[in-house]
mmCIF file of C-alpha atoms and ligand atoms in Angstrom:
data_model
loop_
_atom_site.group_PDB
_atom_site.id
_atom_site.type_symbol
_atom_site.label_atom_id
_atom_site.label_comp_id
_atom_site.label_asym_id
_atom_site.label_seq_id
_atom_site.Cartn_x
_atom_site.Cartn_y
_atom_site.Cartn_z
ATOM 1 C CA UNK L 585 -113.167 -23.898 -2.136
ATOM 2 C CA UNK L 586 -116.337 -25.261 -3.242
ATOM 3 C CA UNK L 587 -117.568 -25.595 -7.041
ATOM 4 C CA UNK L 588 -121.269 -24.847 -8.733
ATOM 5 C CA UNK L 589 -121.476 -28.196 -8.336
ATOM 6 C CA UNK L 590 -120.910 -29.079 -4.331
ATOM 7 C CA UNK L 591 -117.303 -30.397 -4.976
ATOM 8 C CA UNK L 592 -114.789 -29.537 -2.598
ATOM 9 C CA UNK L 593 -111.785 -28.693 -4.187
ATOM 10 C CA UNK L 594 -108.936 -29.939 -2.431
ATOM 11 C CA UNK L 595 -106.081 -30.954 -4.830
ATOM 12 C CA UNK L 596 -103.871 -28.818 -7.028
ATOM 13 C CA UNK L 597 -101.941 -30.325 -9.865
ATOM 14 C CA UNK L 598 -99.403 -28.114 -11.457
ATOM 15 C CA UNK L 599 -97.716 -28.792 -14.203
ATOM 16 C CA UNK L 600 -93.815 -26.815 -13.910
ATOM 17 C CA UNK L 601 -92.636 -27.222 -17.008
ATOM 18 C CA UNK L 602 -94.009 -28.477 -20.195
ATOM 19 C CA UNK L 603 -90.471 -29.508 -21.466
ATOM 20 C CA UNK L 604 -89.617 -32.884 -21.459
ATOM 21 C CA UNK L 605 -86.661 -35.640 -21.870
ATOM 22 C CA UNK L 606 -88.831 -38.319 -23.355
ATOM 23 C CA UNK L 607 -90.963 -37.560 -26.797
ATOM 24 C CA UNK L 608 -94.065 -40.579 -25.818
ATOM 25 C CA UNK L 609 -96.073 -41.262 -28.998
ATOM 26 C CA UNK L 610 -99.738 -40.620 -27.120
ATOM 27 C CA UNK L 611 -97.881 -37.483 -25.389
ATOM 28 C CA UNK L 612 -95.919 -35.525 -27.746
ATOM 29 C CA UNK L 613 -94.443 -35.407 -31.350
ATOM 30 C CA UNK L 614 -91.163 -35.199 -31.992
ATOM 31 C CA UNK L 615 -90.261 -31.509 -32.787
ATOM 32 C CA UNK L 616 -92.651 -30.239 -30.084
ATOM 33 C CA UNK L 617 -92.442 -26.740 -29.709
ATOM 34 C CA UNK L 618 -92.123 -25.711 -26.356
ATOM 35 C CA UNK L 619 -93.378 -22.280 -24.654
ATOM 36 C CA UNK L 620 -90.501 -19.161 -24.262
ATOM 37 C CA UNK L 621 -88.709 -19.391 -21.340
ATOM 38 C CA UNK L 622 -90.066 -16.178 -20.967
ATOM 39 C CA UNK L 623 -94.063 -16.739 -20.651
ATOM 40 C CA UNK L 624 -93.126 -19.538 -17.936
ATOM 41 C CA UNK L 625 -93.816 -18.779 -14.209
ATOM 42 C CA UNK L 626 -90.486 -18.443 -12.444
ATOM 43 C CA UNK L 627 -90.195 -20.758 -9.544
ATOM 44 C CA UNK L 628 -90.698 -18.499 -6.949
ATOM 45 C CA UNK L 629 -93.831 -17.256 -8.533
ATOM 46 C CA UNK L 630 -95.261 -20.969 -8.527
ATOM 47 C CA UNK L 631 -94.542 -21.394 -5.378
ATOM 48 C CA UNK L 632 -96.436 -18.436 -4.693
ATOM 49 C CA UNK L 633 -99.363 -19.445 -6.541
ATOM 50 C CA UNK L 634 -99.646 -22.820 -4.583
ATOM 51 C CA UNK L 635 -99.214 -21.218 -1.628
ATOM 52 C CA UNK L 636 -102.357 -19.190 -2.349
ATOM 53 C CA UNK L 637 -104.033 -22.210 -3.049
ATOM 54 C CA UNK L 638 -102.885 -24.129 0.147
ATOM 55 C CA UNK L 639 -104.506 -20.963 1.801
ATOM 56 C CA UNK L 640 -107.152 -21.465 0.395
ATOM 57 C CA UNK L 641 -107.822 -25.285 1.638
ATOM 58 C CA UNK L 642 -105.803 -27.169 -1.025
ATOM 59 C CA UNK L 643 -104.454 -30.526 1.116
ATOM 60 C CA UNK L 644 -102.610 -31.955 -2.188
ATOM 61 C CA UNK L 645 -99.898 -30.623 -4.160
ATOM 62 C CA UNK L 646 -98.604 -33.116 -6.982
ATOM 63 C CA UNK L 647 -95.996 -31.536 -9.310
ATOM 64 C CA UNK L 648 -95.876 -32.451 -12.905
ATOM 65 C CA UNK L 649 -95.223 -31.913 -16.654
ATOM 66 C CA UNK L 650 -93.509 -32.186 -18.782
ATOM 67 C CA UNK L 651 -90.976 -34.046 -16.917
ATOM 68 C CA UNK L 652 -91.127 -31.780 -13.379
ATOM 69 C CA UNK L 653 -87.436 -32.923 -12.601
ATOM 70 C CA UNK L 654 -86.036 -31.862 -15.558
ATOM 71 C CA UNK L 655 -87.001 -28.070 -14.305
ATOM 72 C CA UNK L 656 -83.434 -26.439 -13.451
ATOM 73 C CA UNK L 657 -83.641 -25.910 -9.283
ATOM 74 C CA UNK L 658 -86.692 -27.555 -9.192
ATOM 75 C CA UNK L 659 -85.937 -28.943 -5.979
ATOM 76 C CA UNK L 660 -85.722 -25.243 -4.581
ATOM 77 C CA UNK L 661 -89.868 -25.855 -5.667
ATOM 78 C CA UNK L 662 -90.266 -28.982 -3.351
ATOM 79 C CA UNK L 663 -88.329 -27.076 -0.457
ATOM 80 C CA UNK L 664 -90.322 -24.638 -0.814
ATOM 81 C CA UNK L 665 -93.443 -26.229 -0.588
ATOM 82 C CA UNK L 666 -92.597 -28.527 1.871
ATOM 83 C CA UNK L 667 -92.579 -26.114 4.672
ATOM 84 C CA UNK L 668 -96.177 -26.008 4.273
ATOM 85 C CA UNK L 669 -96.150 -30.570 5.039
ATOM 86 C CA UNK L 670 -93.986 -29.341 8.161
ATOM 87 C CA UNK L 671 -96.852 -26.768 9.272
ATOM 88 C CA UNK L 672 -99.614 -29.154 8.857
ATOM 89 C CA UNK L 673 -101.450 -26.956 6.244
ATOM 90 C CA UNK L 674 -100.852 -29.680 3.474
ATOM 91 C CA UNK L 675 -101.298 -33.263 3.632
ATOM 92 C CA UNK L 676 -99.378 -34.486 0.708
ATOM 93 C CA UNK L 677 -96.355 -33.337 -1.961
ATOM 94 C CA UNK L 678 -95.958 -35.718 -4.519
ATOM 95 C CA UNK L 679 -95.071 -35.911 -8.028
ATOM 96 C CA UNK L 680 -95.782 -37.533 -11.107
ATOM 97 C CA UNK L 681 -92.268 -37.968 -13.338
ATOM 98 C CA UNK L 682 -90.883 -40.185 -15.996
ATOM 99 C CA UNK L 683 -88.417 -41.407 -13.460
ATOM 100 C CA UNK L 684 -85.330 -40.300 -15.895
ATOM 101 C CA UNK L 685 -83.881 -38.633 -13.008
ATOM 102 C CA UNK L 686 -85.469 -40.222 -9.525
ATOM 103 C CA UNK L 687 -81.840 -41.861 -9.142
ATOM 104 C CA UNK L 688 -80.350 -38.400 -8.998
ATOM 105 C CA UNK L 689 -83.316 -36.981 -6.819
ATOM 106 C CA UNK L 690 -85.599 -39.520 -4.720
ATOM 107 C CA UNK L 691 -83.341 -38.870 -1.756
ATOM 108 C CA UNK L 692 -83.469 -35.305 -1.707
ATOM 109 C CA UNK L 693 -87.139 -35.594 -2.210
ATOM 110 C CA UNK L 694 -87.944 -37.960 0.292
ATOM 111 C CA UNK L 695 -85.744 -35.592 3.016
ATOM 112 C CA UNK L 696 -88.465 -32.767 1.906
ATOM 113 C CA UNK L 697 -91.711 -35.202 3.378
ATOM 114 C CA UNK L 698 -92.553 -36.539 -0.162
ATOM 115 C CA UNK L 699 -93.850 -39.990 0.897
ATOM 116 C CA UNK L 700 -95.131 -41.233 -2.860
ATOM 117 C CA UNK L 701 -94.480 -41.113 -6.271
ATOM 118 C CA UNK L 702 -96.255 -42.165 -9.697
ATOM 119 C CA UNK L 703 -93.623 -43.448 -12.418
ATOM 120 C CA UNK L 704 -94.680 -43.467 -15.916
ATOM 121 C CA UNK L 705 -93.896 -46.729 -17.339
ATOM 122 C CA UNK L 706 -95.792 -48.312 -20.079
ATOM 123 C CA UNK L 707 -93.806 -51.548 -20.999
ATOM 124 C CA UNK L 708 -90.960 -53.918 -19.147
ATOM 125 C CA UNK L 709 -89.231 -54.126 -22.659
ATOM 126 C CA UNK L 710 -86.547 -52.050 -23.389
ATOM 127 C CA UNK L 711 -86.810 -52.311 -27.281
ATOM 128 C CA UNK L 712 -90.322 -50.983 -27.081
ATOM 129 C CA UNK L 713 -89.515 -48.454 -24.089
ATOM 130 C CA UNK L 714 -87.018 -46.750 -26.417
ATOM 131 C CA UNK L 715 -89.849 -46.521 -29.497
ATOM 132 C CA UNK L 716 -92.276 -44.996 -27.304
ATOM 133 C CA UNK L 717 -90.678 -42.800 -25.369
ATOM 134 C CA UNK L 718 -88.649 -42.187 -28.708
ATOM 135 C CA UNK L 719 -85.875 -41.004 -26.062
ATOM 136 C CA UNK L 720 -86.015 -42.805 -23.246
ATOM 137 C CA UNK L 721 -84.081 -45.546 -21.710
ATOM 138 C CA UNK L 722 -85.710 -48.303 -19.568
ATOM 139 C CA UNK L 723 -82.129 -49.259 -17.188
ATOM 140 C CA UNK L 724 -82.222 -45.433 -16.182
ATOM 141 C CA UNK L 725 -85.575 -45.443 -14.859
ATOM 142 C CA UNK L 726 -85.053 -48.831 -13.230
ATOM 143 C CA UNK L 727 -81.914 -47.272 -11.531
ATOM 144 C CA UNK L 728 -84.655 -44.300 -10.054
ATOM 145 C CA UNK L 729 -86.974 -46.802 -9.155
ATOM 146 C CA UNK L 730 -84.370 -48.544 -7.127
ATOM 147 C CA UNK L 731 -82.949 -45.436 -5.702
ATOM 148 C CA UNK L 732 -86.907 -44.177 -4.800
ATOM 149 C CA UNK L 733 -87.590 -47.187 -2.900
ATOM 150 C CA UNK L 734 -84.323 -47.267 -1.381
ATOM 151 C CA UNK L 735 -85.428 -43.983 0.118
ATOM 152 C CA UNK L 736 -88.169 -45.280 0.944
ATOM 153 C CA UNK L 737 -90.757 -43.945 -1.096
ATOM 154 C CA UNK L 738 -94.271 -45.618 -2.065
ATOM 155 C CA UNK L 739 -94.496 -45.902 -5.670
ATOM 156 C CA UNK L 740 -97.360 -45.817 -7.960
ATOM 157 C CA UNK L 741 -96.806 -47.082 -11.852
ATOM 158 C CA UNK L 742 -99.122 -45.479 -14.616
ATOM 159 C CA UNK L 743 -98.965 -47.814 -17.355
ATOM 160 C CA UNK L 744 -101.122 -46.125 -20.627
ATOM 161 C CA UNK L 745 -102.682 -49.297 -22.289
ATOM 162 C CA UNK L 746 -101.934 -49.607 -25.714
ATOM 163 C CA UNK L 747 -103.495 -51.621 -28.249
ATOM 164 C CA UNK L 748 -100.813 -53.830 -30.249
ATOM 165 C CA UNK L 749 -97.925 -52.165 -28.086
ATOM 166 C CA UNK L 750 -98.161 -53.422 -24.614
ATOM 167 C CA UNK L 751 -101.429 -55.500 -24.819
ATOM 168 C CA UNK L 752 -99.537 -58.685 -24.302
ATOM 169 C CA UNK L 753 -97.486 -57.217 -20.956
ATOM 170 C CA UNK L 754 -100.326 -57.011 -18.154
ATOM 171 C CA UNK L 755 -99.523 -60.019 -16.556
ATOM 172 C CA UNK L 756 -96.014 -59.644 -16.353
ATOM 173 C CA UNK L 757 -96.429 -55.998 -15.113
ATOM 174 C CA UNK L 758 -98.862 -56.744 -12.901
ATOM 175 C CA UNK L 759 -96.229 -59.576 -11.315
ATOM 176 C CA UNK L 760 -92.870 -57.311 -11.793
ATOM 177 C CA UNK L 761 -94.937 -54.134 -10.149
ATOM 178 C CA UNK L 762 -96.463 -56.361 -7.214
ATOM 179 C CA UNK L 763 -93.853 -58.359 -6.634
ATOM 180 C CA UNK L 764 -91.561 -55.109 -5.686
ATOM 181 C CA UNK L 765 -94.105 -53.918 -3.218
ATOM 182 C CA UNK L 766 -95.975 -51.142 -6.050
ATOM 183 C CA UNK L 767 -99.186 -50.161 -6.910
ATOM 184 C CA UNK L 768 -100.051 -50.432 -10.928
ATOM 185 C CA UNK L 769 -102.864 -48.365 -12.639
ATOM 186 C CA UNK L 770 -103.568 -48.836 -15.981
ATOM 187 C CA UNK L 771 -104.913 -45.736 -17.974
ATOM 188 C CA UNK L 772 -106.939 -45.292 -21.231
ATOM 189 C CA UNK L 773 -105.279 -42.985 -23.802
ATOM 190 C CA UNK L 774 -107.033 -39.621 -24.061
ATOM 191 C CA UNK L 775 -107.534 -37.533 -27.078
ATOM 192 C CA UNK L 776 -105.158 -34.809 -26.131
ATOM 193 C CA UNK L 777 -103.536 -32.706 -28.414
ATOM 194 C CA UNK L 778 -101.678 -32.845 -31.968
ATOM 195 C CA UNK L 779 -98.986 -35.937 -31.986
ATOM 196 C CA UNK L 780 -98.381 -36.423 -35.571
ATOM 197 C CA UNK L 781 -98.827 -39.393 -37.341
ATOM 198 C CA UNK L 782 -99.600 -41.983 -34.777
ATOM 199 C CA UNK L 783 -103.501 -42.155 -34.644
ATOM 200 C CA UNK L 784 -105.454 -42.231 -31.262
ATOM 201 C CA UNK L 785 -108.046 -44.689 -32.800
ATOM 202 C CA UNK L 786 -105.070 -47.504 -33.585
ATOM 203 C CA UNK L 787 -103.551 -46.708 -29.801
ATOM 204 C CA UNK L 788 -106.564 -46.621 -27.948
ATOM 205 C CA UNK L 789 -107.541 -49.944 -26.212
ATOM 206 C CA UNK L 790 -110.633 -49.515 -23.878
ATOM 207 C CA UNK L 791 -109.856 -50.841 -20.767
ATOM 208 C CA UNK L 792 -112.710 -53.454 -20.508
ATOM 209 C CA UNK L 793 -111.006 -55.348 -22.790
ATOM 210 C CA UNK L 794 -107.697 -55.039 -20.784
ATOM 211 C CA UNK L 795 -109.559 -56.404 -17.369
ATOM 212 C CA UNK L 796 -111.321 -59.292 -18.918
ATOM 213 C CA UNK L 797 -107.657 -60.217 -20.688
ATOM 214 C CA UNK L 798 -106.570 -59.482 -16.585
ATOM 215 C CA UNK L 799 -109.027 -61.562 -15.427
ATOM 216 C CA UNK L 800 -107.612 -65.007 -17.471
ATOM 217 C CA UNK L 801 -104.583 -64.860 -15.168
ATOM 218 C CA UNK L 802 -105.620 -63.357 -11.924
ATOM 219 C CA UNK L 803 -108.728 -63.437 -9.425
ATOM 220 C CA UNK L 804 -109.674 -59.265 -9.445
ATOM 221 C CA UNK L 805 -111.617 -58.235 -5.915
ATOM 222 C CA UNK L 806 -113.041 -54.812 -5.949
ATOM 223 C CA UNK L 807 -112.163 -52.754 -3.133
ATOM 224 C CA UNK L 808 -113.482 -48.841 -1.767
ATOM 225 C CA UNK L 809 -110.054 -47.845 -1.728
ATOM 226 C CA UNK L 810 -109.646 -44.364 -3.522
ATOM 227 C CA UNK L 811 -107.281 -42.156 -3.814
ATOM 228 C CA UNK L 812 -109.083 -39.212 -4.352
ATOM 229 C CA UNK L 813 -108.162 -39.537 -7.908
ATOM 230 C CA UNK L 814 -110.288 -41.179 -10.696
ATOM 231 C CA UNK L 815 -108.828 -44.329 -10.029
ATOM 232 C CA UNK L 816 -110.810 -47.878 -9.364
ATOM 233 C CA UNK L 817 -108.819 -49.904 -7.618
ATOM 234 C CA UNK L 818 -109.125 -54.244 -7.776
ATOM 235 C CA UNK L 819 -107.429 -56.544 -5.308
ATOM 236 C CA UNK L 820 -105.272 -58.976 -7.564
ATOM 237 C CA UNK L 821 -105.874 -61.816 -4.967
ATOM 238 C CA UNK L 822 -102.921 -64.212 -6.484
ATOM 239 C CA UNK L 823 -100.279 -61.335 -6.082
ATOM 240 C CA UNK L 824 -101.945 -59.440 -3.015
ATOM 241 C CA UNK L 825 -100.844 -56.187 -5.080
ATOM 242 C CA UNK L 826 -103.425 -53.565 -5.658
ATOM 243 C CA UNK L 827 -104.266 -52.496 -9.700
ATOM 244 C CA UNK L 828 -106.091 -49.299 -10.779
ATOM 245 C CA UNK L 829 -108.060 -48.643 -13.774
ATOM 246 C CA UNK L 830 -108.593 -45.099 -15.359
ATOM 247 C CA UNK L 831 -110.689 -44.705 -17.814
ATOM 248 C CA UNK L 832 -112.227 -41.593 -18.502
ATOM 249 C CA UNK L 833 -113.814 -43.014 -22.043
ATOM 250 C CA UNK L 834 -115.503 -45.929 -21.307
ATOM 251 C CA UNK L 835 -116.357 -44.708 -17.402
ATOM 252 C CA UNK L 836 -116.785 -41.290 -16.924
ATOM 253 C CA UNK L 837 -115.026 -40.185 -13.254
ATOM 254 C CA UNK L 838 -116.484 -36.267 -13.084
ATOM 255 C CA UNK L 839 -118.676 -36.243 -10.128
ATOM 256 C CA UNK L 840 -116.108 -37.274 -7.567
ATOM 257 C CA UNK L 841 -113.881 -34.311 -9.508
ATOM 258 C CA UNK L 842 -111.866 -32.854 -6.777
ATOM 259 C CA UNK L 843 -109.157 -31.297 -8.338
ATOM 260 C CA UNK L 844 -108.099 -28.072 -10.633
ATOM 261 C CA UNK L 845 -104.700 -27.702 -12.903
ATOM 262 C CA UNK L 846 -102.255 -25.004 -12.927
ATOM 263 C CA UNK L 847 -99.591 -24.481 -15.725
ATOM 264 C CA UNK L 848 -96.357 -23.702 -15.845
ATOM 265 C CA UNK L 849 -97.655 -19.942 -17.095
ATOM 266 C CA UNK L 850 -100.222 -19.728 -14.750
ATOM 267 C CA UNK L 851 -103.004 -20.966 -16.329
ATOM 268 C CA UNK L 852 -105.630 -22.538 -13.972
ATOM 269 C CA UNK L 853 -107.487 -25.238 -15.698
ATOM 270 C CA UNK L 854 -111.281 -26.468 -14.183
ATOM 271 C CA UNK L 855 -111.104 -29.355 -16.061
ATOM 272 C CA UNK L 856 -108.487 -31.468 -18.042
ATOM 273 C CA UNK L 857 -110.691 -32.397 -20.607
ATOM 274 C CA UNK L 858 -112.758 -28.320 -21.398
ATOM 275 C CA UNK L 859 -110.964 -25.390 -22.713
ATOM 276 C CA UNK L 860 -112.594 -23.114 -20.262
ATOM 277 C CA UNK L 861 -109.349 -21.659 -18.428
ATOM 278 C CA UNK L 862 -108.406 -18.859 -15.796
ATOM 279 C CA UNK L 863 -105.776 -16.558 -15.847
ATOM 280 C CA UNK L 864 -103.645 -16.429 -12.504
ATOM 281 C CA UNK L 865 -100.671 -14.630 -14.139
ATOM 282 C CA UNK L 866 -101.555 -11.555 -14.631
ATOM 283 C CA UNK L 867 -103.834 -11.438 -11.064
ATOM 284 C CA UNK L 868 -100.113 -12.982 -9.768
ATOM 285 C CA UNK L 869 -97.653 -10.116 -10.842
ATOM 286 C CA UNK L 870 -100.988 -7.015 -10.337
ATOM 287 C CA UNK L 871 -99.894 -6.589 -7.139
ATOM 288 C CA UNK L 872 -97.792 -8.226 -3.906
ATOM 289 C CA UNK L 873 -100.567 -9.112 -1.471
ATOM 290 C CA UNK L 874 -102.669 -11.584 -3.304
ATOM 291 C CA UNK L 875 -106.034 -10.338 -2.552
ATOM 292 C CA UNK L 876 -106.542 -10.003 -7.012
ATOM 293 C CA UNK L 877 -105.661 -13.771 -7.135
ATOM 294 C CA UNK L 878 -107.387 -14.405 -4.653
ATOM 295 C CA UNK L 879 -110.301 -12.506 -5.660
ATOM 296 C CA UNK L 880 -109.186 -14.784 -9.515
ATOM 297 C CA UNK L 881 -108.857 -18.203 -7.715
ATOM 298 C CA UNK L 882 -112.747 -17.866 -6.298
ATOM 299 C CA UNK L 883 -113.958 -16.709 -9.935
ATOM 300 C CA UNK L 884 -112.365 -19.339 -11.274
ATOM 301 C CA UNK L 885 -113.675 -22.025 -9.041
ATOM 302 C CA UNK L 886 -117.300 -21.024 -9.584
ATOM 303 C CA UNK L 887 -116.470 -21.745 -13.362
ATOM 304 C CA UNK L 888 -115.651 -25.712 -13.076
ATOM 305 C CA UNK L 889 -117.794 -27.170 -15.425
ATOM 306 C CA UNK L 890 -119.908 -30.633 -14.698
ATOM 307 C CA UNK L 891 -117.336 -32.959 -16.409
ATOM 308 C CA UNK L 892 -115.692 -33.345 -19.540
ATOM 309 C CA UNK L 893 -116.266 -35.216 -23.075
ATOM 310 C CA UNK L 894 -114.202 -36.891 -24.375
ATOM 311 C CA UNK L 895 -114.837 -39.478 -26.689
ATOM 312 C CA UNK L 896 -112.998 -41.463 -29.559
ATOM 313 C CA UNK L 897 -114.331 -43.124 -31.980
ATOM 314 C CA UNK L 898 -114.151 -43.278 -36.251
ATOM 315 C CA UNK L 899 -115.973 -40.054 -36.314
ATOM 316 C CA UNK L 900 -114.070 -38.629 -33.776
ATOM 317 C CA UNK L 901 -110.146 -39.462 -33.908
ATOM 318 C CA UNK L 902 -108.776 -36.042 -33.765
ATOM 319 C CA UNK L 903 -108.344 -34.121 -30.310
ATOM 320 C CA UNK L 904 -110.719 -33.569 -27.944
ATOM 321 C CA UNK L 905 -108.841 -30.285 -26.695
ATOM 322 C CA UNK L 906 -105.806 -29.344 -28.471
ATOM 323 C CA UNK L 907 -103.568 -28.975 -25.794
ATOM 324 C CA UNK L 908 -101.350 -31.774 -25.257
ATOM 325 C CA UNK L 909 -101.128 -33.595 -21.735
ATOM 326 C CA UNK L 910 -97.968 -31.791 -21.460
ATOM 327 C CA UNK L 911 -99.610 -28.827 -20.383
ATOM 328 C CA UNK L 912 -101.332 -29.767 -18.048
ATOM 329 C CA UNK L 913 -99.933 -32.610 -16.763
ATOM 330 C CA UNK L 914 -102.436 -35.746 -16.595
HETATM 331 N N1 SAM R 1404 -93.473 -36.702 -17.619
HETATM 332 C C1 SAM R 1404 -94.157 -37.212 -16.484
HETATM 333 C C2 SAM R 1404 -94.591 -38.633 -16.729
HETATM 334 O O1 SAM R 1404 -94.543 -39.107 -17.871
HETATM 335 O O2 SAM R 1404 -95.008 -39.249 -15.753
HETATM 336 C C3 SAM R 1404 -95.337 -36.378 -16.041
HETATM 337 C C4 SAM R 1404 -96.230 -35.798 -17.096
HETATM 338 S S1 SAM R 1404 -97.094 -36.962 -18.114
HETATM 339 C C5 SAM R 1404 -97.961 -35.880 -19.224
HETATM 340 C C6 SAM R 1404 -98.339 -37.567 -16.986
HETATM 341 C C7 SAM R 1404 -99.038 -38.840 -17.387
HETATM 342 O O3 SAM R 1404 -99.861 -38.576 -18.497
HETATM 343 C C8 SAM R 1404 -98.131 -39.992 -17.778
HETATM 344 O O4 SAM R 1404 -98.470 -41.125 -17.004
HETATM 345 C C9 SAM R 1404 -98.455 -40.224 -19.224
HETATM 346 O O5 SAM R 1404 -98.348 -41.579 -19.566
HETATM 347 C C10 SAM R 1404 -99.861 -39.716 -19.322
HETATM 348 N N2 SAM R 1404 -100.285 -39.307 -20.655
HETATM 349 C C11 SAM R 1404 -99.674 -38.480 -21.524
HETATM 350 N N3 SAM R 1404 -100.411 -38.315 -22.653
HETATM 351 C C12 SAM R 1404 -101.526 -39.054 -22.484
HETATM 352 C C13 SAM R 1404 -102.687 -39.304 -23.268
HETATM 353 N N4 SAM R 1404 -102.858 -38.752 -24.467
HETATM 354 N N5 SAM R 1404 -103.639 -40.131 -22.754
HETATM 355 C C14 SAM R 1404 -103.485 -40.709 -21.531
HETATM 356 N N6 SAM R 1404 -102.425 -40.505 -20.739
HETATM 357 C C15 SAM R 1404 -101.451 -39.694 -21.214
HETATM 358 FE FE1 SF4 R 1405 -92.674 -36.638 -21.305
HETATM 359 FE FE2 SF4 R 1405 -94.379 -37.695 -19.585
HETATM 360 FE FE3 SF4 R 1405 -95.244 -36.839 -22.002
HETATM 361 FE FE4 SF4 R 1405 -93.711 -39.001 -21.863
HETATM 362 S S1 SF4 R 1405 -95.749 -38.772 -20.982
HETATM 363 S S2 SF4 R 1405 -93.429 -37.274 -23.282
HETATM 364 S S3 SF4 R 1405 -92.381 -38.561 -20.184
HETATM 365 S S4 SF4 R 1405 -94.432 -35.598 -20.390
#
């Protein structure tokens, strides 16, 4: 699949549920309302869907939310999907979660060819884990992070940087996450839906700030590796760890865009940060071959738009798009 503007597009995120355990401040507020049970894609037809899309050239399936493993048989999903790792038609399976229930899961998981994982966590402080995750609780995902590596999978942590909240932790994440052998990316909060009172303009921190803060403590060496994802990765010399900056405000990542987003109803979405959004659910349940979806993927794809704007700013502190990250999954 190839976009209007050259892109191959290689990498599917979908998004399985958009319930979660946790209520984060930048994500959610806390009487969300979630989507029927009844407009959500059942399992098997998601694994459908993907499968049309690994078809079609996808090489990268990460599953998301929500909170993916909070999905009831989810793992039936990952099965699933993992036959196509053990026919060589996809390259990776991998999954962004909260890490609530890794301890209960990263075994199975790993058994199924997932080889890496990104965990969620955006402060080493339990006091201020529980306020912004309103829900969550900081020993339980260190139990899944322990039980993931003990499996023997690679993990990534996504840390959202948040001015007056976690400002004061890089260094000692950037030790703790090194120091156990992960990967930590740092990401700029993105206008993204309605999440009551909390304002984006007092939680956003650009990330400039949060590398020159970095760069007090630790010797940062740029390096050329990528991930495919918007990611720009530094070498933190002192630790030998590797840190990754996303910042889709202050550095716009669109033109190495390889990636669409599917919901947990079917909606594909070219871009996370447009409205402009395709159907598959309806092309899905038209018929049982898939030559409508297909025919709906490849309409789709000619749709991706150049790149997104988001921006935040005095005159601009409400959303950018009004869905929250929840659909679609980051
Ligand atoms: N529940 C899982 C988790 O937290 O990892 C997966 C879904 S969550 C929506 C995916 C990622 O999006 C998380 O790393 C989260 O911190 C991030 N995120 C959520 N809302 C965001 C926002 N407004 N701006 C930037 N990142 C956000
Ligand atoms: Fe749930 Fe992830 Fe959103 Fe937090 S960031 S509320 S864990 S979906």
């Amino acid at each position: 699949m190839i976009d209007p503007f050259g892109r191959h597009i290689s990498y599917l995120r979908v998004s399985v549920t958009d319930r979660c355990d946790f209520r984060c401040v930048y994500c959610m507020a806390e009487d969300m309302t979630f989507l029927p049970k009844a407009e959500v894609l059942s399992l098997e037809e998601l694994e459908r869907l993907c499968t049309a899309f690994v078809r079609r050239g996808v090489k990268k399936l990460r599953l998301t939310g929500g909170e993916p493993l909070v999905r009831k048989n989810v793992m039936s999903l990952f099965r699933g999907l993992g036959r196509h790792l053990d026919s060589g038609a996809l390259e990776e399976l991998t999954l962004t979660t909260n890490g609530s229930q890794l301890a209960k899961y990263a075994q199975e998981l790993a058994d199924i060819g997932v080889r890496r994982v990104n965990v969620s966590m955006d402060t080493l402080d339990p006091d201020k884990f529980r306020q912004l995750t309103r829900w969550g609780d900081l020993d339980q995902v260190m139990r899944g992070l322990d039980a993931a590596q003990r499996a023997g999978l690679a993990i990534k942590i996504n840390a959202v940087a948040l001015r007056g909240v976690n400002d004061g932790e890089f260094e000692e994440m950037i030790r703790w996450s090194h120091g156990r052998g992960m990967d930590l990316v740092l990401i700029e909060v993105m206008p993204m839906g309605e999440i009551g009172d909390a304002a984006r303009l007092d939680q956003y921190l650009p990330l400039s700030l949060a590398r020159t803060e970095i760069a007090r403590h630790f010797t940062l060496t740029e390096t050329d590796y990528r991930t495919g994802g918007p990611a720009r990765y530094f070498r933190v010399e002192e630790t030998g760890g590797r840190l990754g900056f996303i910042t889709p405000l202050t550095h716009n990542f669109c033109e190495s865009c390889n990636r669409v987003r599917l919901t947990c109803t079917g909606t594909l979405y070219m871009c996370l940060g447009q409205e402009d959004a395709a159907d598959l659910r309806a092309p899905l349940r038209a018929s049982e071959s898939d030559e409508v979806l297909d025919r709906a993927i490849t309409e789709a794809i000619a749709r991706k738009p150049k790149g997104h704007d988001f921006i935040i700013d005095r005159r601009h502190s409400g959303p950018a798009v009004p869905r929250h990250m929840s659909v679609t999954g980051g």
